[in-house]
Amino acid sequence: SPDIPGWLRRLDALPRSSGRLGLVGRLDSQLLQHEPVLVVRTRADGWSEVRVPWAPCASDPRGYPGWIAPGHISSRPWRGALLGATPVVTAARARTTFLDAARSRIGRPYLWGGTSPIGLDCSGLVLWSARQVGVQVPRDADDQLDAARRIPLSAVRPGDLYFFAKRGKRPHHVG
C-alpha cells in the first residue's frame, strides 16, 4: 500500500530539481491498483516488464510499456477486469460525466506521469476522466491526438481537447 500523499509531501520538501519536477524524464506513468497488465518478462531481481492494455499507445499494440516493482503485481485475475471491453455510452452522458470528472480534479496536485485522483499530469487527467465514462484512451498526449477525431474550431464544444506542440514536433501537452 504505497503512501502516495506522503511521497508527494516528501518530494515537495526537496529542491525543485530533485522534487516533483525532478520526475520529468525519470517517471513515465502511474499504474493504478487492479489495472490489468500483460507481463512481458520478469528479471532475476523481481522487476516485471509489462504492457498496460487499458492505456493504448502507438509504440506497442499490447499497451503502454512499463516496469512494476516486486510485490506490486499479482497473478490473480481481478474480477472487475474486462480486458479489451469498452462499455457503450451515450454521447450526452459521456460528455457531461467526462467534464464533471475533470472538473472534480481542480485544485489537486500536478504529478508528472500521474494517472490517479491523487496527482495527475495533463494526459493523465484526460485518461482518468475518460475512464469515468468507460472509454479507453491512450496514455500520452501524442497518442491521444492520433486517436482523436479532428474537428474545426467553429465546432468546438466543452469537453473537446486541445493539443499543444512546438512547430514540427509531436504534441507534448493536452488541455
Short mmCIF file of C-alpha atoms in Angstrom, two decimals:
data_model
loop_
_atom_site.label_atom_id
_atom_site.label_comp_id
_atom_site.label_asym_id
_atom_site.label_seq_id
_atom_site.Cartn_x
_atom_site.Cartn_y
_atom_site.Cartn_z
CA SER A 1 0.00 0.00 0.00
CA PRO A 2 2.07 2.93 -1.22
CA ASP A 3 1.65 6.22 0.64
CA ILE A 4 1.38 8.49 -2.40
CA PRO A 5 0.33 11.66 -0.48
CA GLY A 6 3.30 11.15 1.87
CA TRP A 7 5.62 10.57 -1.08
CA LEU A 8 4.39 13.80 -2.71
CA ARG A 9 4.92 15.74 0.54
CA ARG A 10 8.48 14.41 0.77
CA LEU A 11 9.11 15.32 -2.88
CA ASP A 12 7.75 18.83 -2.28
CA ALA A 13 10.21 19.32 0.61
CA LEU A 14 13.15 18.73 -1.76
CA PRO A 15 14.76 21.35 -4.02
CA ARG A 16 12.77 21.87 -7.24
CA SER A 17 15.21 19.96 -9.46
CA SER A 18 15.06 16.82 -7.32
CA GLY A 19 11.45 17.15 -6.11
CA ARG A 20 8.34 16.68 -8.24
CA LEU A 21 9.87 18.49 -11.20
CA GLY A 22 12.79 16.08 -10.97
CA LEU A 23 10.43 13.28 -12.05
CA VAL A 24 10.32 14.66 -15.60
CA GLY A 25 12.14 12.15 -17.76
CA ARG A 26 12.51 9.67 -14.85
CA LEU A 27 8.89 8.58 -14.41
CA ASP A 28 6.65 7.73 -17.36
CA SER A 29 3.31 6.85 -15.86
CA GLN A 30 1.45 5.61 -12.84
CA LEU A 31 -0.36 2.28 -12.80
CA LEU A 32 -3.47 2.03 -10.66
CA GLN A 33 -4.38 -0.82 -8.33
CA HIS A 34 -6.39 -3.56 -10.09
CA GLU A 35 -5.43 -2.28 -13.55
CA PRO A 36 -4.66 -5.33 -15.70
CA VAL A 37 -1.20 -5.78 -17.18
CA LEU A 38 0.44 -8.21 -19.55
CA VAL A 39 3.76 -9.42 -18.14
CA VAL A 40 6.40 -9.46 -20.87
CA ARG A 41 9.23 -10.75 -18.68
CA THR A 42 10.41 -10.79 -15.08
CA ARG A 43 14.05 -10.12 -14.26
CA ALA A 44 16.03 -12.02 -11.62
CA ASP A 45 15.64 -9.08 -9.21
CA GLY A 46 11.83 -9.43 -9.41
CA TRP A 47 11.03 -6.35 -11.52
CA SER A 48 8.47 -7.15 -14.23
CA GLU A 49 8.34 -5.54 -17.65
CA VAL A 50 4.67 -5.06 -18.51
CA ARG A 51 2.27 -3.65 -21.07
CA VAL A 52 -0.90 -1.86 -19.93
CA PRO A 53 -3.74 -2.76 -22.31
CA TRP A 54 -6.12 -0.16 -20.83
CA ALA A 55 -3.65 2.53 -21.98
CA PRO A 56 -3.17 2.02 -25.73
CA CYS A 57 -0.11 3.53 -27.36
CA ALA A 58 1.42 3.71 -30.82
CA SER A 59 4.72 2.11 -29.81
CA ASP A 60 3.19 -1.25 -28.78
CA PRO A 61 -0.19 -2.72 -29.78
CA ARG A 62 -0.32 -4.58 -26.43
CA GLY A 63 -0.47 -1.28 -24.48
CA TYR A 64 1.67 1.24 -22.64
CA PRO A 65 5.09 -0.15 -21.64
CA GLY A 66 6.43 -0.02 -18.11
CA TRP A 67 8.02 -1.79 -15.15
CA ILE A 68 6.46 -2.95 -11.88
CA ALA A 69 8.41 -3.46 -8.67
CA PRO A 70 8.48 -6.84 -6.93
CA GLY A 71 5.46 -7.33 -4.71
CA HIS A 72 3.28 -4.88 -6.66
CA ILE A 73 1.87 -7.42 -9.07
CA SER A 74 -0.46 -10.36 -8.62
CA SER A 75 -1.14 -13.26 -10.94
CA ARG A 76 -4.71 -13.48 -9.61
CA PRO A 77 -7.14 -12.02 -12.13
CA TRP A 78 -9.18 -9.17 -10.72
CA ARG A 79 -12.88 -9.96 -11.13
CA GLY A 80 -13.58 -6.41 -12.35
CA ALA A 81 -11.10 -6.59 -15.21
CA LEU A 82 -12.74 -6.61 -18.62
CA LEU A 83 -9.68 -6.75 -20.80
CA GLY A 84 -10.43 -5.11 -24.11
CA ALA A 85 -14.05 -4.35 -23.20
CA THR A 86 -15.22 -0.76 -23.56
CA PRO A 87 -18.75 -0.03 -22.38
CA VAL A 88 -21.10 1.74 -24.76
CA VAL A 89 -22.05 5.21 -23.54
CA THR A 90 -24.30 7.88 -24.98
CA ALA A 91 -22.57 11.00 -26.26
CA ALA A 92 -24.53 13.32 -23.96
CA ARG A 93 -23.83 11.28 -20.82
CA ALA A 94 -20.21 10.77 -21.78
CA ARG A 95 -19.56 14.48 -22.35
CA THR A 96 -21.24 15.58 -19.11
CA THR A 97 -19.63 12.87 -16.97
CA PHE A 98 -16.23 13.43 -18.61
CA LEU A 99 -16.42 17.16 -17.82
CA ASP A 100 -17.66 16.54 -14.27
CA ALA A 101 -14.81 14.10 -13.67
CA ALA A 102 -12.20 16.53 -15.00
CA ARG A 103 -13.64 19.44 -13.02
CA SER A 104 -13.61 17.34 -9.83
CA ARG A 105 -9.79 17.37 -10.01
CA ILE A 106 -9.47 21.19 -9.97
CA GLY A 107 -7.05 22.15 -7.22
CA ARG A 108 -5.46 18.69 -6.99
CA PRO A 109 -1.67 18.46 -7.22
CA TYR A 110 0.12 18.10 -10.51
CA LEU A 111 2.22 14.96 -10.81
CA TRP A 112 4.37 14.15 -13.83
CA GLY A 113 3.20 10.72 -15.02
CA GLY A 114 0.21 10.77 -12.66
CA THR A 115 -2.99 8.97 -13.62
CA SER A 116 -4.82 8.89 -10.29
CA PRO A 117 -7.02 11.39 -8.46
CA ILE A 118 -4.12 11.94 -6.03
CA GLY A 119 -1.96 13.53 -8.73
CA LEU A 120 -2.38 13.92 -12.48
CA ASP A 121 -0.46 15.26 -15.42
CA CYS A 122 -2.25 16.69 -18.47
CA SER A 123 -2.76 13.45 -20.40
CA GLY A 124 -3.35 11.56 -17.15
CA LEU A 125 -6.32 13.87 -16.49
CA VAL A 126 -7.77 13.01 -19.92
CA LEU A 127 -7.12 9.28 -19.35
CA TRP A 128 -8.68 9.28 -15.85
CA SER A 129 -11.69 11.38 -16.87
CA ALA A 130 -12.39 9.19 -19.92
CA ARG A 131 -12.25 6.07 -17.75
CA GLN A 132 -15.01 7.52 -15.59
CA VAL A 133 -17.34 7.10 -18.59
CA GLY A 134 -15.93 3.72 -19.59
CA VAL A 135 -13.85 4.97 -22.51
CA GLN A 136 -10.29 3.81 -23.13
CA VAL A 137 -7.91 6.45 -24.43
CA PRO A 138 -4.16 6.32 -24.92
CA ARG A 139 -1.86 7.40 -22.07
CA ASP A 140 0.17 10.19 -23.69
CA ALA A 141 -0.87 13.41 -25.43
CA ASP A 142 0.64 12.50 -28.80
CA ASP A 143 -1.15 9.13 -28.87
CA GLN A 144 -4.36 10.82 -27.65
CA LEU A 145 -4.16 13.18 -30.64
CA ASP A 146 -3.76 10.21 -33.01
CA ALA A 147 -6.87 8.58 -31.51
CA ALA A 148 -8.95 11.77 -31.54
CA ARG A 149 -11.36 12.88 -34.22
CA ARG A 150 -10.33 16.29 -35.54
CA ILE A 151 -12.99 18.99 -35.67
CA PRO A 152 -12.95 22.56 -36.97
CA LEU A 153 -12.55 25.34 -34.41
CA SER A 154 -16.04 26.53 -35.30
CA ALA A 155 -17.47 23.23 -33.96
CA VAL A 156 -15.62 23.18 -30.60
CA ARG A 157 -17.73 22.39 -27.53
CA PRO A 158 -16.98 21.97 -23.81
CA GLY A 159 -15.11 18.71 -23.30
CA ASP A 160 -13.21 18.85 -26.60
CA LEU A 161 -9.45 18.53 -26.30
CA TYR A 162 -6.76 20.97 -27.43
CA PHE A 163 -3.28 19.68 -28.21
CA PHE A 164 -0.10 21.72 -27.91
CA ALA A 165 3.15 21.19 -29.80
CA LYS A 166 6.18 23.10 -30.93
CA ARG A 167 6.30 23.70 -34.67
CA GLY A 168 7.29 20.50 -36.46
CA LYS A 169 7.07 18.38 -33.28
CA ARG A 170 4.56 15.89 -31.85
CA PRO A 171 2.18 17.18 -29.14
CA HIS A 172 3.62 17.41 -25.65
CA HIS A 173 0.54 18.78 -23.86
CA VAL A 174 -3.24 18.37 -23.90
CA GLY A 175 -5.91 20.52 -22.31
#
